[in-house]
GROMACS .gro file of C-alpha atoms in nm:
model
  476
    1MET     CA    1  13.549  13.201  30.459
    2GLU     CA    2  13.249  13.192  30.684
    3THR     CA    3  13.151  13.558  30.670
    4PRO     CA    4  12.855  13.744  30.823
    5ARG     CA    5  12.533  13.546  30.801
    6SER     CA    6  12.356  13.876  30.751
    7PRO     CA    7  12.136  14.057  30.504
    8ARG     CA    8  12.262  14.383  30.658
    9SER     CA    9  12.636  14.385  30.594
   10ARG     CA   10  12.685  14.532  30.252
   11ARG     CA   11  12.713  14.907  30.318
   12PRO     CA   12  12.736  15.154  30.609
   13ARG     CA   13  12.401  15.219  30.774
   14ARG     CA   14  12.244  15.503  30.963
   15ILE     CA   15  12.196  15.435  31.332
   16LEU     CA   16  11.841  15.336  31.423
   17ALA     CA   17  11.800  15.633  31.651
   18ALA     CA   18  11.463  15.542  31.797
   19LEU     CA   19  11.522  15.168  31.833
   20ALA     CA   20  11.407  15.146  32.192
   21ALA     CA   21  11.066  15.289  32.108
   22LEU     CA   22  11.014  15.010  31.856
   23LEU     CA   23  11.050  14.735  32.109
   24LEU     CA   24  10.876  14.582  32.406
   25PRO     CA   25  10.980  14.680  32.759
   26ILE     CA   26  11.331  14.570  32.845
   27GLY     CA   27  11.370  14.241  33.026
   28ALA     CA   28  11.669  14.018  33.088
   29SER     CA   29  11.500  13.699  33.200
   30GLY     CA   30  11.552  13.376  33.009
   31ALA     CA   31  11.233  13.224  33.148
   32ALA     CA   32  10.988  13.096  32.891
   33ALA     CA   33  10.643  13.245  32.849
   34GLY     CA   34  10.443  12.924  32.852
   35PRO     CA   35  10.561  12.563  32.877
   36ALA     CA   36  10.771  12.371  32.629
   37HIS     CA   37  10.600  12.047  32.534
   38ALA     CA   38  10.936  11.866  32.541
   39ASP     CA   39  10.836  11.602  32.285
   40VAL     CA   40  10.905  11.596  31.913
   41PRO     CA   41  10.561  11.614  31.749
   42PRO     CA   42  10.419  11.311  31.566
   43ASP     CA   43  10.522  11.275  31.205
   44PRO     CA   44  10.311  11.511  30.992
   45GLN     CA   45  10.110  11.332  30.726
   46GLY     CA   46  10.335  11.237  30.435
   47TRP     CA   47  10.660  11.283  30.630
   48ASN     CA   48  10.901  11.030  30.782
   49LEU     CA   49  11.127  11.118  31.074
   50VAL     CA   50  11.497  11.112  30.985
   51TRP     CA   51  11.652  11.239  31.310
   52SER     CA   52  11.550  11.437  31.617
   53ASP     CA   53  11.644  11.551  31.966
   54ASP     CA   54  11.394  11.668  32.227
   55PHE     CA   55  11.664  11.759  32.482
   56GLU     CA   56  11.541  11.539  32.762
   57GLY     CA   57  11.792  11.491  33.042
   58GLN     CA   58  11.919  11.599  33.380
   59ALA     CA   59  11.931  11.973  33.444
   60GLY     CA   60  12.279  12.111  33.384
   61SER     CA   61  12.397  11.824  33.167
   62LEU     CA   62  12.535  11.883  32.820
   63PRO     CA   63  12.342  11.777  32.510
   64ASP     CA   64  12.392  11.414  32.404
   65SER     CA   65  12.748  11.378  32.272
   66ASP     CA   66  12.633  11.101  32.038
   67ASP     CA   67  12.428  11.363  31.854
   68TRP     CA   68  12.605  11.694  31.912
   69ILE     CA   69  12.952  11.851  31.895
   70VAL     CA   70  13.014  12.142  32.131
   71ASP     CA   71  13.220  12.415  31.963
   72THR     CA   72  13.457  12.606  32.190
   73GLY     CA   73  13.688  12.905  32.156
   74THR     CA   74  13.676  13.183  31.900
   75SER     CA   75  13.724  12.985  31.578
   76TYR     CA   76  13.754  12.642  31.426
   77PRO     CA   77  14.116  12.515  31.425
   78GLY     CA   78  14.279  12.702  31.137
   79GLY     CA   79  13.952  12.872  31.050
   80PRO     CA   80  13.867  13.242  31.032
   81ALA     CA   81  13.895  13.440  31.355
   82ASN     CA   82  13.582  13.529  31.552
   83TRP     CA   83  13.400  13.254  31.360
   84GLY     CA   84  13.426  13.467  31.047
   85THR     CA   85  13.151  13.705  31.156
   86GLY     CA   86  13.319  13.949  31.394
   87GLU     CA   87  13.126  13.817  31.695
   88VAL     CA   88  13.303  13.894  32.023
   89GLN     CA   89  13.217  13.609  32.260
   90THR     CA   90  13.414  13.294  32.339
   91TYR     CA   91  13.216  12.971  32.313
   92THR     CA   92  13.244  12.729  32.606
   93ASP     CA   93  13.102  12.400  32.733
   94ASN     CA   94  13.050  12.555  33.076
   95PRO     CA   95  12.706  12.470  33.221
   96GLU     CA   96  12.663  12.844  33.284
   97ASN     CA   97  12.652  12.884  32.905
   98LEU     CA   98  12.520  12.550  32.781
   99GLY     CA   99  12.304  12.275  32.924
  100LEU     CA  100  11.971  12.101  32.946
  101ASP     CA  101  11.720  12.265  33.177
  102GLY     CA  102  11.567  11.940  33.306
  103GLN     CA  103  11.229  12.032  33.153
  104GLY     CA  104  11.291  11.913  32.799
  105ASN     CA  105  11.479  12.216  32.668
  106LEU     CA  106  11.830  12.306  32.564
  107ARG     CA  107  11.943  12.634  32.719
  108ILE     CA  108  12.213  12.859  32.566
  109THR     CA  109  12.297  13.160  32.781
  110PRO     CA  110  12.543  13.443  32.707
  111ARG     CA  111  12.740  13.560  33.012
  112ARG     CA  112  12.971  13.854  33.078
  113ASP     CA  113  13.245  13.836  33.340
  114ALA     CA  114  13.380  14.109  33.566
  115SER     CA  115  13.638  14.212  33.305
  116GLY     CA  116  13.367  14.260  33.041
  117GLN     CA  117  13.446  13.945  32.839
  118TRP     CA  118  13.149  13.761  32.690
  119THR     CA  119  13.099  13.384  32.677
  120SER     CA  120  12.819  13.181  32.515
  121ALA     CA  121  12.763  12.845  32.345
  122ARG     CA  122  12.736  12.686  32.003
  123ILE     CA  123  12.662  12.325  31.910
  124GLU     CA  124  12.640  12.137  31.581
  125THR     CA  125  12.508  11.794  31.487
  126ARG     CA  126  12.756  11.513  31.437
  127ARG     CA  127  12.553  11.408  31.137
  128ALA     CA  128  12.646  11.608  30.830
  129ASP     CA  129  12.437  11.421  30.574
  130PHE     CA  130  12.099  11.591  30.595
  131LYS     CA  131  11.988  11.601  30.233
  132PRO     CA  132  11.673  11.492  30.049
  133ALA     CA  133  11.685  11.207  29.803
  134ASP     CA  134  11.610  11.298  29.445
  135GLY     CA  135  11.234  11.352  29.415
  136ASN     CA  136  11.190  11.407  29.790
  137THR     CA  137  11.170  11.704  30.027
  138LEU     CA  138  11.374  11.756  30.344
  139ARG     CA  139  11.227  11.947  30.639
  140ILE     CA  140  11.441  12.085  30.923
  141GLU     CA  141  11.241  12.224  31.212
  142GLY     CA  142  11.297  12.362  31.560
  143ARG     CA  143  11.069  12.498  31.830
  144ILE     CA  144  11.256  12.783  31.995
  145HIS     CA  145  11.200  13.056  32.252
  146LEU     CA  146  11.440  13.339  32.172
  147PRO     CA  147  11.615  13.526  32.454
  148GLU     CA  148  11.349  13.719  32.641
  149ILE     CA  149  11.523  14.053  32.622
  150THR     CA  150  11.461  14.366  32.413
  151GLY     CA  151  11.564  14.728  32.377
  152GLU     CA  152  11.912  14.853  32.466
  153ALA     CA  153  11.960  14.553  32.695
  154ALA     CA  154  11.944  14.323  32.389
  155LEU     CA  155  12.196  14.500  32.166
  156GLY     CA  156  12.440  14.244  32.028
  157TYR     CA  157  12.230  13.932  32.091
  158TRP     CA  158  12.242  13.711  31.781
  159PRO     CA  159  12.062  13.375  31.826
  160ALA     CA  160  12.060  13.145  31.525
  161PHE     CA  161  11.933  12.807  31.401
  162TRP     CA  162  12.109  12.717  31.078
  163ALA     CA  163  12.287  12.459  30.862
  164LEU     CA  164  12.624  12.444  30.684
  165GLY     CA  165  12.739  12.226  30.395
  166SER     CA  166  12.938  11.925  30.515
  167PRO     CA  167  13.258  12.010  30.318
  168TYR     CA  168  13.305  12.309  30.550
  169ARG     CA  169  13.428  12.072  30.820
  170GLY     CA  170  13.803  12.043  30.804
  171ASP     CA  171  13.842  12.314  30.538
  172TYR     CA  172  13.679  12.626  30.690
  173TRP     CA  173  13.770  12.845  30.390
  174ASN     CA  174  13.526  12.714  30.128
  175TRP     CA  175  13.232  12.932  30.233
  176PRO     CA  176  12.989  13.026  30.077
  177ALA     CA  177  13.024  12.777  29.790
  178VAL     CA  178  12.935  12.481  30.017
  179GLY     CA  179  12.606  12.649  30.111
  180GLU     CA  180  12.451  12.788  30.426
  181PHE     CA  181  12.081  12.777  30.517
  182ASP     CA  182  11.995  13.026  30.791
  183ILE     CA  183  11.668  12.876  30.913
  184MET     CA  184  11.624  13.147  31.176
  185GLU     CA  185  11.835  13.443  31.276
  186ASN     CA  186  11.741  13.723  31.511
  187VAL     CA  187  11.938  14.024  31.632
  188ASN     CA  188  11.919  14.292  31.900
  189GLY     CA  189  11.594  14.162  32.049
  190LEU     CA  190  11.388  14.271  31.749
  191ASN     CA  191  11.057  14.099  31.686
  192ARG     CA  192  11.175  13.962  31.355
  193ALA     CA  193  11.297  13.629  31.214
  194TRP     CA  194  11.536  13.628  30.921
  195GLY     CA  195  11.576  13.341  30.674
  196VAL     CA  196  11.879  13.360  30.444
  197LEU     CA  197  12.059  13.152  30.180
  198HIS     CA  198  12.435  13.189  30.130
  199CYS     CA  199  12.600  13.035  29.823
  200GLY     CA  200  12.838  13.092  29.531
  201VAL     CA  201  13.130  13.329  29.572
  202THR     CA  202  13.204  13.630  29.787
  203PRO     CA  203  13.170  13.918  29.739
  204GLY     CA  204  12.874  13.931  29.503
  205GLY     CA  205  12.787  13.619  29.309
  206PRO     CA  206  12.443  13.463  29.263
  207CYS     CA  207  12.361  13.492  29.634
  208ASN     CA  208  12.467  13.857  29.660
  209GLU     CA  209  12.734  13.790  29.922
  210THR     CA  210  12.812  13.873  30.187
  211GLN     CA  211  12.450  13.977  30.223
  212GLY     CA  212  12.291  13.654  30.104
  213LEU     CA  213  11.942  13.608  29.964
  214GLY     CA  214  11.714  13.674  30.258
  215ALA     CA  215  11.376  13.781  30.386
  216SER     CA  216  11.235  13.852  30.729
  217ARG     CA  217  10.904  13.883  30.910
  218ALA     CA  218  10.758  13.938  31.255
  219CYS     CA  219  10.666  13.631  31.457
  220PRO     CA  220  10.292  13.553  31.439
  221ASP     CA  221  10.057  13.616  31.733
  222SER     CA  222  10.327  13.685  31.993
  223SER     CA  223  10.671  13.838  31.964
  224CYS     CA  224  10.970  13.616  31.892
  225GLN     CA  225  11.098  13.695  32.242
  226SER     CA  226  10.778  13.635  32.440
  227GLY     CA  227  10.699  13.276  32.346
  228TYR     CA  228  10.793  12.961  32.160
  229HIS     CA  229  10.777  12.966  31.780
  230THR     CA  230  10.842  12.694  31.525
  231TYR     CA  231  11.101  12.772  31.260
  232ARG     CA  232  11.112  12.548  30.955
  233PHE     CA  233  11.319  12.510  30.640
  234GLU     CA  234  11.235  12.288  30.343
  235TRP     CA  235  11.459  12.170  30.059
  236ASP     CA  236  11.226  12.048  29.785
  237ARG     CA  237  11.365  11.824  29.508
  238SER     CA  238  11.027  11.691  29.397
  239GLY     CA  239  10.964  11.920  29.100
  240SER     CA  240  11.129  11.999  28.772
  241THR     CA  241  11.330  12.269  28.951
  242SER     CA  242  11.443  12.250  29.313
  243GLU     CA  243  11.325  12.506  29.569
  244LEU     CA  244  11.417  12.617  29.922
  245ARG     CA  245  11.144  12.750  30.155
  246TRP     CA  246  11.141  12.922  30.494
  247TYR     CA  247  10.852  12.924  30.747
  248VAL     CA  248  10.768  13.053  31.092
  249ASP     CA  249  10.472  12.891  31.271
  250GLY     CA  250  10.367  12.726  30.945
  251GLN     CA  251  10.359  13.051  30.747
  252GLN     CA  252  10.594  13.068  30.450
  253TYR     CA  253  10.778  13.397  30.410
  254HIS     CA  254  11.074  13.326  30.184
  255SER     CA  255  11.176  13.099  29.896
  256VAL     CA  256  11.466  13.059  29.654
  257THR     CA  257  11.463  12.841  29.343
  258GLU     CA  258  11.745  12.674  29.155
  259GLU     CA  259  11.668  12.894  28.856
  260GLN     CA  260  11.730  13.209  29.062
  261ILE     CA  261  12.093  13.127  29.140
  262GLY     CA  262  12.190  12.913  28.842
  263ALA     CA  263  12.296  12.552  28.793
  264SER     CA  264  12.664  12.595  28.883
  265ALA     CA  265  12.619  12.754  29.227
  266TRP     CA  266  12.324  12.525  29.301
  267ASN     CA  267  12.532  12.219  29.217
  268ASP     CA  268  12.819  12.338  29.437
  269MET     CA  269  12.595  12.364  29.742
  270THR     CA  270  12.386  12.051  29.682
  271SER     CA  271  12.611  11.787  29.520
  272HIS     CA  272  12.805  11.710  29.840
  273ALA     CA  273  12.701  11.468  30.120
  274GLY     CA  274  12.460  11.709  30.289
  275TYR     CA  275  12.438  11.954  30.579
  276PHE     CA  276  12.494  11.970  30.953
  277ILE     CA  277  12.270  12.173  31.186
  278LEU     CA  278  12.387  12.442  31.429
  279LEU     CA  279  12.239  12.627  31.728
  280ASN     CA  280  12.415  12.920  31.889
  281VAL     CA  281  12.381  13.260  32.049
  282ALA     CA  282  12.657  13.494  31.932
  283MET     CA  283  12.724  13.835  32.080
  284GLY     CA  284  12.806  14.122  31.847
  285GLY     CA  285  12.931  14.088  31.492
  286ALA     CA  286  12.842  14.216  31.149
  287PHE     CA  287  12.469  14.144  31.157
  288PRO     CA  288  12.370  14.305  31.491
  289ASP     CA  289  12.621  14.585  31.431
  290GLY     CA  290  12.479  14.651  31.085
  291VAL     CA  291  12.119  14.662  31.205
  292GLN     CA  292  12.206  14.888  31.497
  293GLY     CA  293  12.439  15.110  31.293
  294SER     CA  294  12.716  15.090  31.554
  295ALA     CA  295  12.922  14.836  31.746
  296THR     CA  296  12.747  14.588  31.974
  297PRO     CA  297  12.723  14.471  32.246
  298THR     CA  298  12.730  14.795  32.444
  299ALA     CA  299  12.763  14.884  32.811
  300ALA     CA  300  12.382  14.872  32.829
  301THR     CA  301  12.364  14.512  32.702
  302GLN     CA  302  12.255  14.275  32.976
  303PRO     CA  303  12.390  13.919  33.003
  304GLY     CA  304  12.195  13.615  33.110
  305ALA     CA  305  11.902  13.594  32.865
  306SER     CA  306  11.872  13.237  32.736
  307MET     CA  307  11.766  13.084  32.407
  308LEU     CA  308  11.553  12.778  32.484
  309VAL     CA  309  11.522  12.500  32.227
  310ASP     CA  310  11.237  12.256  32.279
  311TYR     CA  311  11.326  12.021  31.993
  312VAL     CA  312  11.505  11.994  31.662
  313ALA     CA  313  11.378  11.742  31.408
  314VAL     CA  314  11.443  11.643  31.048
  315TRP     CA  315  11.180  11.479  30.830
  316GLU     CA  316  11.177  11.364  30.469
  317SER     CA  317  10.879  11.342  30.237
  318ALA     CA  318  10.839  11.175  29.900
  319SER     CA  319  10.525  11.375  29.819
  320GLY     CA  320  10.669  11.715  29.743
  321GLY     CA  321  10.634  11.844  30.095
  322GLY     CA  322  10.351  11.650  30.260
  323ASP     CA  323  10.111  11.818  30.498
  324ASP     CA  324  10.254  12.132  30.657
  325GLY     CA  325  10.194  11.997  31.006
  326GLY     CA  326  10.029  12.312  31.136
  327GLY     CA  327   9.966  12.666  31.022
  328ASP     CA  328   9.846  12.819  30.700
  329ASP     CA  329  10.131  12.874  30.460
  330GLY     CA  330   9.926  13.129  30.275
  331GLY     CA  331   9.788  13.322  30.568
  332GLY     CA  332   9.894  13.548  30.848
  333ASP     CA  333   9.970  13.915  30.869
  334ASP     CA  334  10.264  14.145  30.947
  335GLY     CA  335  10.494  13.978  30.700
  336GLY     CA  336  10.299  13.652  30.672
  337GLY     CA  337  10.144  13.496  30.366
  338GLY     CA  338  10.005  13.811  30.204
  339GLY     CA  339   9.652  13.880  30.081
  340VAL     CA  340   9.546  14.247  30.097
  341ASP     CA  341   9.307  14.492  29.933
  342ALA     CA  342   9.501  14.712  29.691
  343ARG     CA  343   9.292  15.012  29.797
  344SER     CA  344   9.376  14.974  30.165
  345THR     CA  345   9.676  15.142  30.327
  346ILE     CA  346   9.951  14.881  30.286
  347GLN     CA  347  10.222  14.923  30.547
  348GLY     CA  348  10.572  14.897  30.407
  349GLU     CA  349  10.691  14.669  30.688
  350ASP     CA  350  10.421  14.412  30.598
  351TYR     CA  351  10.621  14.278  30.304
  352GLN     CA  352  10.655  13.902  30.242
  353ALA     CA  353  11.015  13.936  30.125
  354GLN     CA  354  11.274  14.208  30.078
  355SER     CA  355  11.629  14.271  29.973
  356GLY     CA  356  11.866  14.530  30.115
  357THR     CA  357  11.633  14.722  30.344
  358ALA     CA  358  11.585  14.762  30.719
  359LEU     CA  359  11.311  14.867  30.960
  360GLU     CA  360  11.308  15.158  31.205
  361THR     CA  361  11.062  15.345  31.423
  362THR     CA  362  10.874  15.616  31.234
  363SER     CA  363  10.773  15.959  31.360
  364ASP     CA  364  10.505  15.982  31.090
  365THR     CA  365  10.137  16.007  31.182
  366GLY     CA  366  10.014  15.677  31.319
  367GLY     CA  367  10.354  15.565  31.450
  368GLY     CA  368  10.483  15.214  31.402
  369GLN     CA  369  10.768  15.132  31.169
  370ASN     CA  370  10.893  15.238  30.829
  371VAL     CA  371  11.118  15.066  30.576
  372ALA     CA  372  11.457  15.238  30.580
  373ARG     CA  373  11.798  15.241  30.417
  374ILE     CA  374  11.659  15.191  30.068
  375ALA     CA  375  11.912  15.222  29.787
  376ASN     CA  376  11.962  15.122  29.425
  377GLY     CA  377  11.866  14.761  29.357
  378ASP     CA  378  11.664  14.710  29.677
  379TRP     CA  379  11.309  14.573  29.659
  380LEU     CA  380  11.003  14.478  29.862
  381ARG     CA  381  10.755  14.202  29.774
  382PHE     CA  382  10.384  14.198  29.868
  383ASP     CA  383  10.187  13.884  29.785
  384GLY     CA  384   9.819  13.856  29.698
  385VAL     CA  385   9.740  14.223  29.639
  386ASP     CA  386   9.379  14.228  29.516
  387PHE     CA  387   9.293  14.508  29.272
  388GLY     CA  388   8.944  14.367  29.204
  389SER     CA  389   8.756  14.392  28.875
  390THR     CA  390   8.758  14.774  28.860
  391ALA     CA  391   9.093  14.894  28.729
  392ALA     CA  392   9.323  15.094  28.953
  393HIS     CA  393   9.492  15.387  28.777
  394GLN     CA  394   9.690  15.557  29.053
  395PHE     CA  395   9.966  15.465  29.297
  396LYS     CA  396  10.049  15.672  29.606
  397ALA     CA  397  10.331  15.622  29.853
  398ARG     CA  398  10.435  15.789  30.177
  399VAL     CA  399  10.809  15.858  30.152
  400ALA     CA  400  11.085  16.058  30.321
  401SER     CA  401  11.445  16.128  30.229
  402GLY     CA  402  11.748  16.280  30.387
  403ALA     CA  403  11.967  16.201  30.088
  404ALA     CA  404  12.259  16.427  30.012
  405ALA     CA  405  12.244  16.686  29.738
  406GLY     CA  406  12.252  16.522  29.397
  407VAL     CA  407  12.124  16.187  29.526
  408SER     CA  408  11.781  16.078  29.403
  409GLY     CA  409  11.606  15.774  29.267
  410LEU     CA  410  11.291  15.608  29.141
  411VAL     CA  411  11.020  15.423  29.333
  412GLU     CA  412  10.866  15.175  29.088
  413VAL     CA  413  10.573  14.931  29.093
  414ARG     CA  414  10.610  14.600  28.910
  415LEU     CA  415  10.366  14.310  28.895
  416ASP     CA  416  10.447  13.941  28.949
  417SER     CA  417  10.821  13.976  28.882
  418PRO     CA  418  11.091  14.216  29.004
  419THR     CA  419  11.211  14.244  28.645
  420ALA     CA  420  10.871  14.311  28.482
  421ALA     CA  421  10.817  14.648  28.317
  422PRO     CA  422  10.706  14.910  28.575
  423VAL     CA  423  10.336  14.998  28.576
  424ALA     CA  424  10.396  15.312  28.785
  425SER     CA  425  10.691  15.514  28.912
  426PHE     CA  426  10.791  15.846  29.062
  427ALA     CA  427  11.119  16.018  29.142
  428VAL     CA  428  11.219  16.123  29.492
  429ALA     CA  429  11.506  16.328  29.632
  430ASN     CA  430  11.566  16.498  29.968
  431THR     CA  431  11.237  16.583  30.140
  432GLY     CA  432  11.401  16.763  30.432
  433GLY     CA  433  11.505  16.460  30.637
  434TRP     CA  434  11.469  16.085  30.682
  435GLN     CA  435  11.152  16.145  30.888
  436SER     CA  436  11.014  16.436  30.682
  437TRP     CA  437  10.722  16.259  30.519
  438ARG     CA  438  10.522  16.342  30.209
  439THR     CA  439  10.264  16.153  30.003
  440VAL     CA  440  10.364  16.127  29.637
  441PRO     CA  441  10.110  16.022  29.370
  442ALA     CA  442  10.184  15.862  29.033
  443ASN     CA  443   9.965  15.762  28.741
  444MET     CA  444   9.955  15.390  28.674
  445SER     CA  445   9.865  15.159  28.388
  446ALA     CA  446   9.523  15.000  28.444
  447VAL     CA  447   9.552  14.701  28.679
  448THR     CA  448   9.283  14.447  28.776
  449GLY     CA  449   9.291  14.106  28.942
  450THR     CA  450   9.525  13.974  29.212
  451HIS     CA  451   9.900  14.016  29.179
  452THR     CA  452  10.230  13.993  29.359
  453VAL     CA  453  10.341  14.356  29.384
  454TYR     CA  454  10.708  14.443  29.383
  455LEU     CA  455  10.825  14.786  29.487
  456THR     CA  456  11.166  14.829  29.330
  457PHE     CA  457  11.411  15.112  29.384
  458SER     CA  458  11.666  15.242  29.136
  459SER     CA  459  11.923  15.519  29.151
  460GLY     CA  460  12.233  15.626  28.968
  461GLN     CA  461  12.412  15.666  29.303
  462PRO     CA  462  12.498  15.392  29.556
  463ALA     CA  463  12.379  15.586  29.862
  464ASP     CA  464  12.048  15.530  30.042
  465PHE     CA  465  11.791  15.766  29.892
  466VAL     CA  466  11.446  15.699  30.040
  467ASN     CA  467  11.242  15.566  30.334
  468LEU     CA  468  10.892  15.420  30.282
  469ASN     CA  469  10.608  15.417  30.535
  470TRP     CA  470  10.304  15.299  30.337
  471PHE     CA  471  10.147  15.288  29.991
  472THR     CA  472   9.808  15.239  29.832
  473PHE     CA  473   9.631  15.221  29.495
  474SER     CA  474   9.313  15.394  29.379
  475THR     CA  475   9.079  15.399  29.085
  476SER     CA  476   9.151  15.765  29.007
   0.00000   0.00000   0.00000
């Protein structure tokens, strides 16, 4: 079945007690910060346009019915209830929820009536054959302004731009084998974009369902809620092994290869006719509930904040990806393309990819965020960590733990692969609380040069056992 499209659904989570302090001031306006350009951009070099919609039309009109299907109700006919995710809204084709804004944008707006019932909108392309030819690369891209709302007022908001395998239509119970590409998901007004692959079987399987294989990052330059950002997904069949890639504003932050999930699951999700594209704003459900640590939306959640979509376009390239069409795939900060001095203070939240963790506001010196809810099997990836020509021999990390008695685990450093032998590690147990911080040193095998650094976490117990604020390396 179509289950939570969420890297946060696998185990109970602690409530993010200081969530409001993490966010920008609360606002419930759907107005865009800056204009939408309303035109699909010219074909990037090496790419050919397959399909697009720039949402031109009269204000209040529905998107073109030749291109889009409007989903209504609380499920597909005969499909899982609440769209399989636990979301609480009813989808409608009411112009209050769905329509063009007359300025070249699609507007999706959640509403709440006097009885407390939520409505919103969800659309999907009629075409369900988006798939690259053998040897080519497919690129699905949208320029989107997320609902301009944060803090408690945003709890339960779940905007998404995604794609489902075509065999899902008419069956509705063959998920996740048919494949799901979450090009962009966002919850609870957080300044973070998630990209996730769902595949195989549930629970577990090669895509770790129902969690999926995901990563997230902050939006570059401005928050996801305060301006338009371009979210892109690529399906690359040009090499000896196929690869999926996720980008925000031209900066790659996640990838999955065929080798990672195996030939059988890959074939199941790629051998059919292709994919259809969806846009929606859900309210509540497993993902926002899991991140918040309690049910959403709440009485404090404010209706009326719109997701604005400037365009959606699909290109195909026969050159293994063509020009990126803007942005530096290897650059950026705060979860961007990596590149950092190993002897600097590396913030935990600045990972390029992760599995199983979450972010929360920290009370540690310097403020900001820490990585939380870390348990056995979780990991963080940091690209381009430069150790230089003088060997580093020590690893230090700032950690805290409120784990129960008898619960402990290892924090390990691995280079270039999450399964490589650790070059450093230390054990951690309860430090006096999840915000009781201490700096723990560990000796390390000599390391020089530039590496992808994986922090991996192992424990003999399933419970969360550590939070991480920052780490660094030193010569001695």
